[in-house]
CSV table of C-alpha atoms and ligand atoms in Angstrom, one decimal:
chain,number,residue,atom,x,y,z
A,1,MET,CA,-92.9,180.5,-62.0
A,2,THR,CA,-94.6,181.5,-58.8
A,3,THR,CA,-94.9,179.3,-55.8
A,4,PRO,CA,-98.6,178.7,-54.9
A,5,THR,CA,-99.9,179.5,-51.5
A,6,ILE,CA,-102.3,176.9,-50.3
A,7,GLU,CA,-106.0,177.8,-50.2
A,8,LEU,CA,-107.8,176.3,-47.2
A,9,LYS,CA,-111.1,174.5,-48.0
A,10,PRO,CA,-111.6,172.4,-44.9
A,11,SER,CA,-114.2,169.7,-44.6
A,12,ALA,CA,-117.7,170.5,-43.2
A,13,ASN,CA,-117.9,166.9,-41.9
A,14,PRO,CA,-114.7,165.9,-40.2
A,15,LEU,CA,-114.8,162.7,-38.1
A,16,SER,CA,-116.0,163.3,-34.6
A,17,ALA,CA,-113.5,163.4,-31.7
A,18,ALA,CA,-114.8,160.1,-30.5
A,19,GLU,CA,-114.4,158.4,-33.9
A,20,ARG,CA,-110.9,159.8,-34.2
A,21,GLU,CA,-109.9,158.7,-30.7
A,22,ALA,CA,-111.2,155.2,-31.4
A,23,ILE,CA,-108.8,155.1,-34.5
A,24,LEU,CA,-105.9,156.6,-32.5
A,25,ALA,CA,-106.3,153.9,-29.8
A,26,ASN,CA,-105.1,151.3,-32.4
A,27,PRO,CA,-104.0,153.0,-35.6
A,28,GLY,CA,-101.7,150.3,-37.1
A,29,PHE,CA,-99.8,151.5,-40.1
A,30,GLY,CA,-101.3,153.1,-43.2
A,31,ARG,CA,-104.8,151.9,-42.6
A,32,HIS,CA,-106.6,155.2,-41.6
A,33,PHE,CA,-106.3,158.6,-43.1
A,34,THR,CA,-106.9,162.0,-41.6
A,35,ASP,CA,-109.8,164.4,-42.6
A,36,HIS,CA,-107.8,166.3,-45.3
A,37,MET,CA,-105.3,166.3,-48.0
A,38,VAL,CA,-103.3,169.0,-49.9
A,39,THR,CA,-103.1,168.9,-53.7
A,40,ILE,CA,-101.1,171.1,-56.0
A,41,LYS,CA,-101.2,170.9,-59.8
A,42,TRP,CA,-98.4,171.4,-62.4
A,43,THR,CA,-99.0,172.2,-66.0
A,44,GLU,CA,-96.4,172.7,-68.8
A,45,GLY,CA,-96.0,176.4,-69.4
A,46,ARG,CA,-97.8,177.4,-66.3
A,47,GLY,CA,-95.9,175.7,-63.5
A,48,TRP,CA,-97.2,174.9,-60.0
A,49,HIS,CA,-100.8,176.2,-59.4
A,50,ASP,CA,-104.0,175.6,-57.6
A,51,GLY,CA,-102.6,174.6,-54.2
A,52,GLN,CA,-105.5,173.6,-52.0
A,53,LEU,CA,-106.3,171.9,-48.7
A,54,VAL,CA,-109.4,169.9,-49.3
A,55,PRO,CA,-111.4,167.0,-47.6
A,56,TYR,CA,-109.7,163.7,-48.1
A,57,ALA,CA,-111.4,162.1,-51.0
A,58,PRO,CA,-111.0,159.5,-53.9
A,59,LEU,CA,-109.4,160.8,-57.1
A,60,SER,CA,-111.2,160.5,-60.4
A,61,LEU,CA,-108.8,159.5,-63.2
A,62,ASP,CA,-109.3,158.9,-66.8
A,63,PRO,CA,-108.3,155.2,-67.6
A,64,ALA,CA,-105.6,156.5,-70.0
A,65,THR,CA,-103.9,158.7,-67.3
A,66,MET,CA,-100.2,158.3,-67.9
A,67,VAL,CA,-99.2,157.2,-64.4
A,68,LEU,CA,-101.4,154.2,-64.7
A,69,HIS,CA,-99.5,152.9,-67.7
A,70,TYR,CA,-95.9,154.1,-67.4
A,71,ALA,CA,-95.5,154.6,-63.6
A,72,GLN,CA,-94.2,158.1,-63.6
A,73,GLU,CA,-94.8,158.4,-59.8
A,74,ILE,CA,-92.6,159.3,-56.9
A,75,PHE,CA,-93.3,159.6,-53.1
A,76,GLU,CA,-91.9,160.5,-49.7
A,77,GLY,CA,-92.5,159.4,-46.1
A,78,LEU,CA,-91.9,161.5,-43.0
A,79,LYS,CA,-93.3,161.8,-39.6
A,80,ALA,CA,-94.9,164.5,-37.3
A,81,TYR,CA,-94.4,163.9,-33.6
A,82,ARG,CA,-96.1,165.4,-30.5
A,83,ARG,CA,-93.7,167.1,-28.2
A,84,PRO,CA,-93.9,167.2,-24.4
A,85,ASP,CA,-95.4,170.8,-24.4
A,86,GLY,CA,-98.2,169.6,-26.8
A,87,SER,CA,-96.7,171.2,-29.9
A,88,VAL,CA,-96.1,169.3,-33.1
A,89,ALA,CA,-92.9,169.0,-35.2
A,90,THR,CA,-91.7,167.2,-38.2
A,91,PHE,CA,-88.2,165.6,-38.5
A,92,ARG,CA,-85.9,167.2,-41.2
A,93,PRO,CA,-88.7,167.8,-43.8
A,94,GLU,CA,-86.2,169.7,-46.0
A,95,LYS,CA,-84.2,166.3,-46.4
A,96,ASN,CA,-87.4,164.7,-47.8
A,97,ALA,CA,-88.2,167.7,-50.0
A,98,GLN,CA,-84.7,167.5,-51.5
A,99,ARG,CA,-84.9,163.8,-52.0
A,100,PHE,CA,-88.3,164.4,-53.7
A,101,GLN,CA,-86.6,166.8,-56.1
A,102,SER,CA,-83.9,164.3,-56.9
A,103,SER,CA,-86.6,161.6,-57.5
A,104,SER,CA,-88.4,164.1,-59.8
A,105,ARG,CA,-85.2,164.6,-61.8
A,106,ARG,CA,-84.6,160.9,-62.3
A,107,LEU,CA,-88.2,160.4,-63.5
A,108,GLY,CA,-88.3,163.4,-65.8
A,109,MET,CA,-90.9,165.2,-63.6
A,110,PRO,CA,-91.0,168.8,-62.5
A,111,GLU,CA,-89.3,169.8,-59.2
A,112,LEU,CA,-91.5,171.1,-56.4
A,113,PRO,CA,-89.7,173.9,-54.6
A,114,VAL,CA,-88.5,172.7,-51.1
A,115,GLU,CA,-90.4,175.5,-49.3
A,116,THR,CA,-93.6,174.5,-51.2
A,117,PHE,CA,-93.1,170.8,-50.1
A,118,ILE,CA,-92.7,171.9,-46.5
A,119,GLU,CA,-95.6,174.4,-46.7
A,120,ALA,CA,-97.9,171.6,-48.0
A,121,CYS,CA,-96.9,169.2,-45.1
A,122,ASP,CA,-97.3,172.0,-42.6
A,123,ALA,CA,-100.7,173.0,-43.8
A,124,LEU,CA,-102.0,169.4,-43.6
A,125,VAL,CA,-100.5,168.8,-40.2
A,126,LYS,CA,-101.8,172.1,-38.8
A,127,GLN,CA,-105.3,171.4,-40.1
A,128,ASP,CA,-105.4,167.8,-38.9
A,129,GLN,CA,-103.2,168.3,-35.7
A,130,ASP,CA,-105.7,166.5,-33.5
A,131,TRP,CA,-104.6,163.4,-35.4
A,132,VAL,CA,-101.1,163.6,-34.1
A,133,PRO,CA,-101.0,161.1,-31.2
A,134,ALA,CA,-100.3,162.3,-27.7
A,135,HIS,CA,-96.7,162.6,-26.5
A,136,GLY,CA,-95.3,159.7,-24.5
A,137,GLY,CA,-95.2,156.6,-26.7
A,138,GLU,CA,-93.6,156.0,-30.2
A,139,GLU,CA,-96.8,156.9,-32.1
A,140,SER,CA,-96.7,159.6,-34.7
A,141,LEU,CA,-98.6,161.0,-37.7
A,142,TYR,CA,-97.0,159.7,-40.9
A,143,LEU,CA,-97.1,162.0,-43.9
A,144,ARG,CA,-97.1,160.6,-47.5
A,145,PRO,CA,-96.4,163.3,-50.1
A,146,PHE,CA,-96.5,161.9,-53.7
A,147,MET,CA,-96.7,163.0,-57.2
A,148,ILE,CA,-98.3,161.4,-60.3
A,149,ALA,CA,-98.4,162.1,-64.1
A,150,THR,CA,-101.9,163.1,-64.9
A,151,GLU,CA,-101.8,163.8,-68.6
A,152,VAL,CA,-104.1,161.6,-70.5
A,153,GLY,CA,-102.6,159.6,-73.4
A,154,LEU,CA,-100.7,156.5,-74.2
A,155,GLY,CA,-97.6,158.0,-75.9
A,156,VAL,CA,-94.5,157.2,-73.9
A,157,LYS,CA,-92.9,160.5,-72.8
A,158,PRO,CA,-92.7,162.7,-69.8
A,159,ALA,CA,-96.2,163.9,-69.1
A,160,ASN,CA,-97.2,167.7,-69.4
A,161,GLU,CA,-99.4,167.6,-66.3
A,162,TYR,CA,-98.8,166.4,-62.7
A,163,LEU,CA,-100.6,166.3,-59.4
A,164,PHE,CA,-98.7,166.6,-56.2
A,165,ILE,CA,-100.7,165.3,-53.1
A,166,VAL,CA,-100.0,165.0,-49.4
A,167,ILE,CA,-102.0,162.6,-47.2
A,168,ALA,CA,-101.5,161.7,-43.6
A,169,SER,CA,-102.0,158.5,-41.6
A,170,PRO,CA,-101.7,158.0,-37.8
A,171,ALA,CA,-99.0,155.3,-37.1
A,172,GLY,CA,-98.8,153.2,-34.0
A,173,ALA,CA,-95.6,152.1,-32.3
A,174,TYR,CA,-93.7,149.9,-34.7
A,175,PHE,CA,-92.8,147.5,-31.8
A,176,PRO,CA,-95.8,147.7,-29.5
A,177,GLY,CA,-94.5,144.8,-27.4
A,178,GLY,CA,-90.9,146.1,-27.2
A,179,VAL,CA,-88.1,146.2,-29.7
A,180,LYS,CA,-87.8,142.9,-31.5
A,181,PRO,CA,-85.1,141.8,-34.0
A,182,VAL,CA,-86.1,141.2,-37.6
A,183,SER,CA,-85.0,138.2,-39.7
A,184,ILE,CA,-83.4,138.8,-43.0
A,185,TRP,CA,-83.1,136.8,-46.2
A,186,VAL,CA,-80.1,137.8,-48.3
A,187,SER,CA,-81.2,137.6,-51.9
A,188,GLU,CA,-78.3,136.4,-54.2
A,189,ASP,CA,-80.4,136.0,-57.3
A,190,ARG,CA,-82.8,138.9,-57.4
A,191,VAL,CA,-81.6,142.5,-57.4
A,192,ARG,CA,-83.6,145.7,-56.4
A,193,ALA,CA,-81.7,148.2,-58.5
A,194,VAL,CA,-78.9,148.5,-61.1
A,195,PRO,CA,-76.1,151.0,-61.7
A,196,GLY,CA,-77.7,153.8,-63.8
A,197,GLY,CA,-81.1,152.6,-62.8
A,198,MET,CA,-83.4,154.3,-60.3
A,199,GLY,CA,-82.5,152.7,-57.1
A,200,ASP,CA,-81.7,156.1,-55.5
A,201,ALA,CA,-85.1,157.5,-56.4
A,202,LYS,CA,-88.2,156.9,-54.2
A,203,THR,CA,-90.5,155.7,-57.0
A,204,GLY,CA,-93.3,153.0,-56.8
A,205,GLY,CA,-91.6,150.8,-59.5
A,206,ASN,CA,-88.7,150.0,-57.1
A,207,TYR,CA,-91.2,148.7,-54.6
A,208,ALA,CA,-93.1,146.7,-57.2
A,209,ALA,CA,-89.8,145.1,-58.2
A,210,SER,CA,-89.2,144.1,-54.6
A,211,LEU,CA,-92.4,142.3,-53.9
A,212,LEU,CA,-91.5,138.9,-55.4
A,213,ALA,CA,-88.1,138.7,-53.4
A,214,GLN,CA,-90.1,139.8,-50.3
A,215,ALA,CA,-92.6,136.9,-50.9
A,216,GLU,CA,-89.6,134.5,-51.3
A,217,ALA,CA,-88.2,135.8,-48.1
A,218,ALA,CA,-91.5,134.9,-46.4
A,219,THR,CA,-91.2,131.3,-47.6
A,220,LYS,CA,-87.8,131.1,-46.0
A,221,GLY,CA,-89.4,132.3,-42.7
A,222,CYS,CA,-87.8,135.7,-43.0
A,223,ASP,CA,-89.3,139.2,-42.4
A,224,GLN,CA,-87.2,141.3,-44.8
A,225,VAL,CA,-85.0,140.9,-47.9
A,226,CYS,CA,-81.4,142.3,-48.1
A,227,TYR,CA,-80.3,143.2,-51.6
A,228,LEU,CA,-76.8,142.9,-52.9
A,229,ASP,CA,-75.2,144.9,-55.7
A,230,ALA,CA,-76.3,143.9,-59.2
A,231,ILE,CA,-72.8,143.5,-60.8
A,232,GLU,CA,-70.8,141.3,-58.5
A,233,ARG,CA,-73.7,140.1,-56.3
A,234,LYS,CA,-71.4,140.6,-53.4
A,235,TRP,CA,-71.8,144.0,-51.7
A,236,VAL,CA,-74.6,144.6,-49.2
A,237,GLU,CA,-76.8,147.4,-50.4
A,238,GLU,CA,-80.0,147.8,-48.3
A,239,LEU,CA,-83.3,146.2,-47.4
A,240,GLY,CA,-86.5,146.7,-49.4
A,241,GLY,CA,-87.5,149.7,-47.3
A,242,MET,CA,-84.6,150.4,-44.8
A,243,ASN,CA,-80.9,151.1,-44.9
A,244,LEU,CA,-78.4,148.9,-43.0
A,245,TYR,CA,-75.7,149.5,-40.4
A,246,PHE,CA,-72.9,147.1,-39.3
A,247,VAL,CA,-71.5,147.6,-35.7
A,248,TYR,CA,-67.9,146.6,-35.1
A,249,GLY,CA,-67.5,147.4,-31.4
A,250,ASN,CA,-67.2,151.2,-31.2
A,251,LYS,CA,-67.4,151.7,-35.0
A,252,ILE,CA,-70.5,151.7,-37.2
A,253,ILE,CA,-70.5,151.3,-41.0
A,254,THR,CA,-73.2,151.8,-43.5
A,255,PRO,CA,-73.0,151.0,-47.2
A,256,SER,CA,-71.8,154.0,-49.3
A,257,LEU,CA,-74.3,155.6,-51.7
A,258,THR,CA,-73.6,153.9,-55.0
A,259,GLY,CA,-76.6,155.3,-56.9
A,260,SER,CA,-78.5,152.1,-56.5
A,261,ILE,CA,-79.2,152.7,-52.7
A,262,LEU,CA,-81.9,155.1,-51.4
A,263,GLU,CA,-80.3,157.8,-49.3
A,264,GLY,CA,-82.3,157.5,-46.1
A,265,VAL,CA,-82.8,160.4,-43.9
A,266,THR,CA,-82.5,158.1,-40.8
A,267,ARG,CA,-79.2,156.7,-42.2
A,268,ASP,CA,-77.8,160.2,-42.7
A,269,SER,CA,-79.0,161.4,-39.2
A,270,LEU,CA,-77.4,158.4,-37.6
A,271,LEU,CA,-74.0,159.1,-38.9
A,272,THR,CA,-74.2,162.4,-36.9
A,273,VAL,CA,-75.9,161.0,-33.8
A,274,ALA,CA,-73.4,158.2,-33.6
A,275,ARG,CA,-70.5,160.6,-33.6
A,276,ASP,CA,-72.2,162.8,-31.0
A,277,LEU,CA,-72.3,159.7,-28.8
A,278,GLY,CA,-68.6,159.0,-29.3
A,279,TYR,CA,-68.7,156.3,-31.8
A,280,GLU,CA,-66.8,156.2,-35.1
A,281,ALA,CA,-69.3,156.3,-38.0
A,282,GLU,CA,-68.3,155.6,-41.6
A,283,GLU,CA,-69.7,154.8,-45.0
A,284,GLY,CA,-68.0,151.9,-46.7
A,285,ARG,CA,-68.4,148.5,-48.4
A,286,VAL,CA,-69.3,145.3,-46.6
A,287,SER,CA,-69.6,142.0,-48.5
A,288,VAL,CA,-72.1,139.3,-47.6
A,289,ASP,CA,-69.1,136.9,-47.1
A,290,GLN,CA,-67.6,139.4,-44.6
A,291,TRP,CA,-70.9,139.8,-42.9
A,292,GLN,CA,-71.2,136.0,-42.4
A,293,ARG,CA,-67.5,135.6,-41.4
A,294,ASP,CA,-67.4,138.5,-39.0
A,295,SER,CA,-70.7,137.5,-37.3
A,296,GLU,CA,-69.3,134.0,-36.8
A,297,ASN,CA,-66.0,135.1,-35.4
A,298,GLY,CA,-67.7,137.7,-33.2
A,299,THR,CA,-66.0,140.9,-34.5
A,300,LEU,CA,-69.2,142.2,-36.0
A,301,THR,CA,-71.1,142.8,-32.8
A,302,GLU,CA,-74.4,144.0,-34.1
A,303,VAL,CA,-76.4,144.8,-37.3
A,304,PHE,CA,-79.4,147.1,-37.4
A,305,ALA,CA,-81.8,148.5,-40.2
A,306,CYS,CA,-83.0,152.0,-40.1
A,307,GLY,CA,-85.8,154.1,-41.7
A,308,THR,CA,-88.6,156.5,-41.0
A,309,ALA,CA,-91.1,153.7,-40.1
A,310,ALA,CA,-89.2,151.8,-37.4
A,311,VAL,CA,-86.4,154.4,-36.6
A,312,ILE,CA,-84.0,151.5,-35.9
A,313,THR,CA,-84.6,147.8,-36.0
A,314,PRO,CA,-82.2,145.2,-34.8
A,315,VAL,CA,-81.2,142.4,-37.1
A,316,GLY,CA,-81.5,138.9,-35.6
A,317,THR,CA,-81.4,135.8,-37.8
A,318,VAL,CA,-79.7,136.1,-41.2
A,319,LYS,CA,-80.2,133.5,-44.0
A,320,ARG,CA,-78.7,133.1,-47.4
A,321,ALA,CA,-78.6,130.1,-49.8
A,322,GLY,CA,-76.9,127.4,-47.8
A,323,ALA,CA,-76.1,129.3,-44.6
A,324,GLU,CA,-77.8,130.8,-41.6
A,325,TRP,CA,-76.5,132.7,-38.6
A,326,GLN,CA,-77.7,134.6,-35.5
A,327,GLN,CA,-76.6,138.2,-35.2
A,328,SER,CA,-75.8,139.2,-31.5
A,329,GLY,CA,-77.4,136.0,-30.2
A,330,GLY,CA,-80.7,137.2,-31.8
A,331,GLU,CA,-81.1,139.9,-29.2
A,332,PRO,CA,-81.2,143.7,-29.7
A,333,GLY,CA,-77.6,144.9,-29.2
A,334,GLU,CA,-76.5,147.7,-26.8
A,335,VAL,CA,-75.3,150.2,-29.6
A,336,THR,CA,-78.5,149.6,-31.6
A,337,GLN,CA,-80.6,150.4,-28.5
A,338,ARG,CA,-78.6,153.4,-27.5
A,339,LEU,CA,-78.7,154.9,-31.0
A,340,ARG,CA,-82.5,154.2,-31.2
A,341,ARG,CA,-83.2,155.9,-28.0
A,342,ALA,CA,-81.0,158.9,-28.8
A,343,LEU,CA,-82.6,159.5,-32.2
A,344,LEU,CA,-86.2,158.9,-30.8
A,345,ASP,CA,-85.5,161.4,-28.0
A,346,ILE,CA,-84.7,164.1,-30.5
A,347,GLN,CA,-87.7,163.3,-32.7
A,348,ARG,CA,-90.1,163.3,-29.7
A,349,GLY,CA,-88.6,166.4,-28.2
A,350,THR,CA,-87.3,164.8,-25.0
A,351,ALA,CA,-83.6,165.5,-25.9
A,352,GLU,CA,-82.1,168.8,-27.0
A,353,ASP,CA,-82.2,169.3,-30.8
A,354,VAL,CA,-78.6,170.3,-31.1
A,355,HIS,CA,-78.6,170.0,-34.9
A,356,GLY,CA,-81.8,172.0,-35.5
A,357,TRP,CA,-83.5,169.0,-37.1
A,358,MET,CA,-86.9,169.5,-35.7
A,359,HIS,CA,-89.4,171.7,-37.8
A,360,THR,CA,-92.0,173.0,-35.4
A,361,LEU,CA,-95.3,174.3,-36.9
B,1,PMP,N1,-84.3,152.4,-48.3
B,1,PMP,C1,-85.5,152.3,-48.9
B,1,PMP,C2,-85.6,151.4,-50.2
B,1,PMP,C3,-86.7,152.9,-48.4
B,1,PMP,O1,-87.9,152.8,-48.9
B,1,PMP,C4,-86.6,153.7,-47.2
B,1,PMP,C5,-87.7,154.4,-46.6
B,1,PMP,N2,-87.9,155.6,-47.1
B,1,PMP,C6,-85.3,153.8,-46.6
B,1,PMP,C7,-84.2,153.2,-47.2
B,1,PMP,C8,-85.0,154.6,-45.4
B,1,PMP,O2,-85.2,156.0,-45.6
B,1,PMP,P1,-85.7,157.0,-44.6
B,1,PMP,O3,-84.7,156.9,-43.4
B,1,PMP,O4,-85.6,158.4,-45.2
B,1,PMP,O5,-87.0,156.6,-44.2
């Protein structure tokens, strides 16, 4: 099967520079979209075809389109950053492309070649590069590649037609007023994913399943939910949209990939960045009881969450049924801040890219 090249059919009416700048002055997150999108089709027997860059526009779908009924959908999230010399680069796009393939396998969908995934992201960022915020702050252009089952019919089976799309949305600084710790509700009765399930795939269903627990966290006055393993309800897994790290002095530990945790690109990068900075970095198991005990006795010095959106977020207040504690006195810890700065400097091009992680256009 051949890999499509992307045919460019740009918009005759993109937003004016003034309209775009007005959006970029206060983009928020996921509220505004650039002038274009890339679409590629897949059909049984034909493979990937009709790669196009077209004006951003609504989709027209038959009400019986399979994705609307059986949720055969996967997505990714990655960012393009403006560098000091004005060029634009994405962060480790091949990791997102590989995770997209592994999500496809789990949901019985066709695998988009890694190079096609990157080519599609590059084509969109190149076309809409004026939408990448200026260098200097923490703003970026967030890319959202996704794929849906487009066969029409109500039989439950893997579809024989799919549509891959990439859209882009300017993203403001996650912490416009300075890094602020998040509060966490540890959910001991609801789980996000089960062994053998699809917790390690980036598919909409996992996020739908997390919304009720997220609403419960809000009623407890917390920003985010921390999920435990589904069997023992004991081992810390991750947050609804971020991985977790535990800092014991000079050592950082993140929960091992059990199959029910999403393998974050930020999580993976931090294992390396931390070692570069002289910390010990490990994957392992941390129980919620250990978390509470070690916070209270002071050996667990910091906890932080990590993901593409916020890069690194310190954890402040932690609540579980019958207990509540303050991590690091509720302030962003020193290791958390140092790692955050080191990774952001690589992403924004102000530190040397020693691992070759930045993909320039
Ligand atoms: N876990 C979940 C459930 C997520 O949705 C995300 C965001 N993609 C992450 C972890 C962090 O992954 P990444 O560092 O690749 O953004």
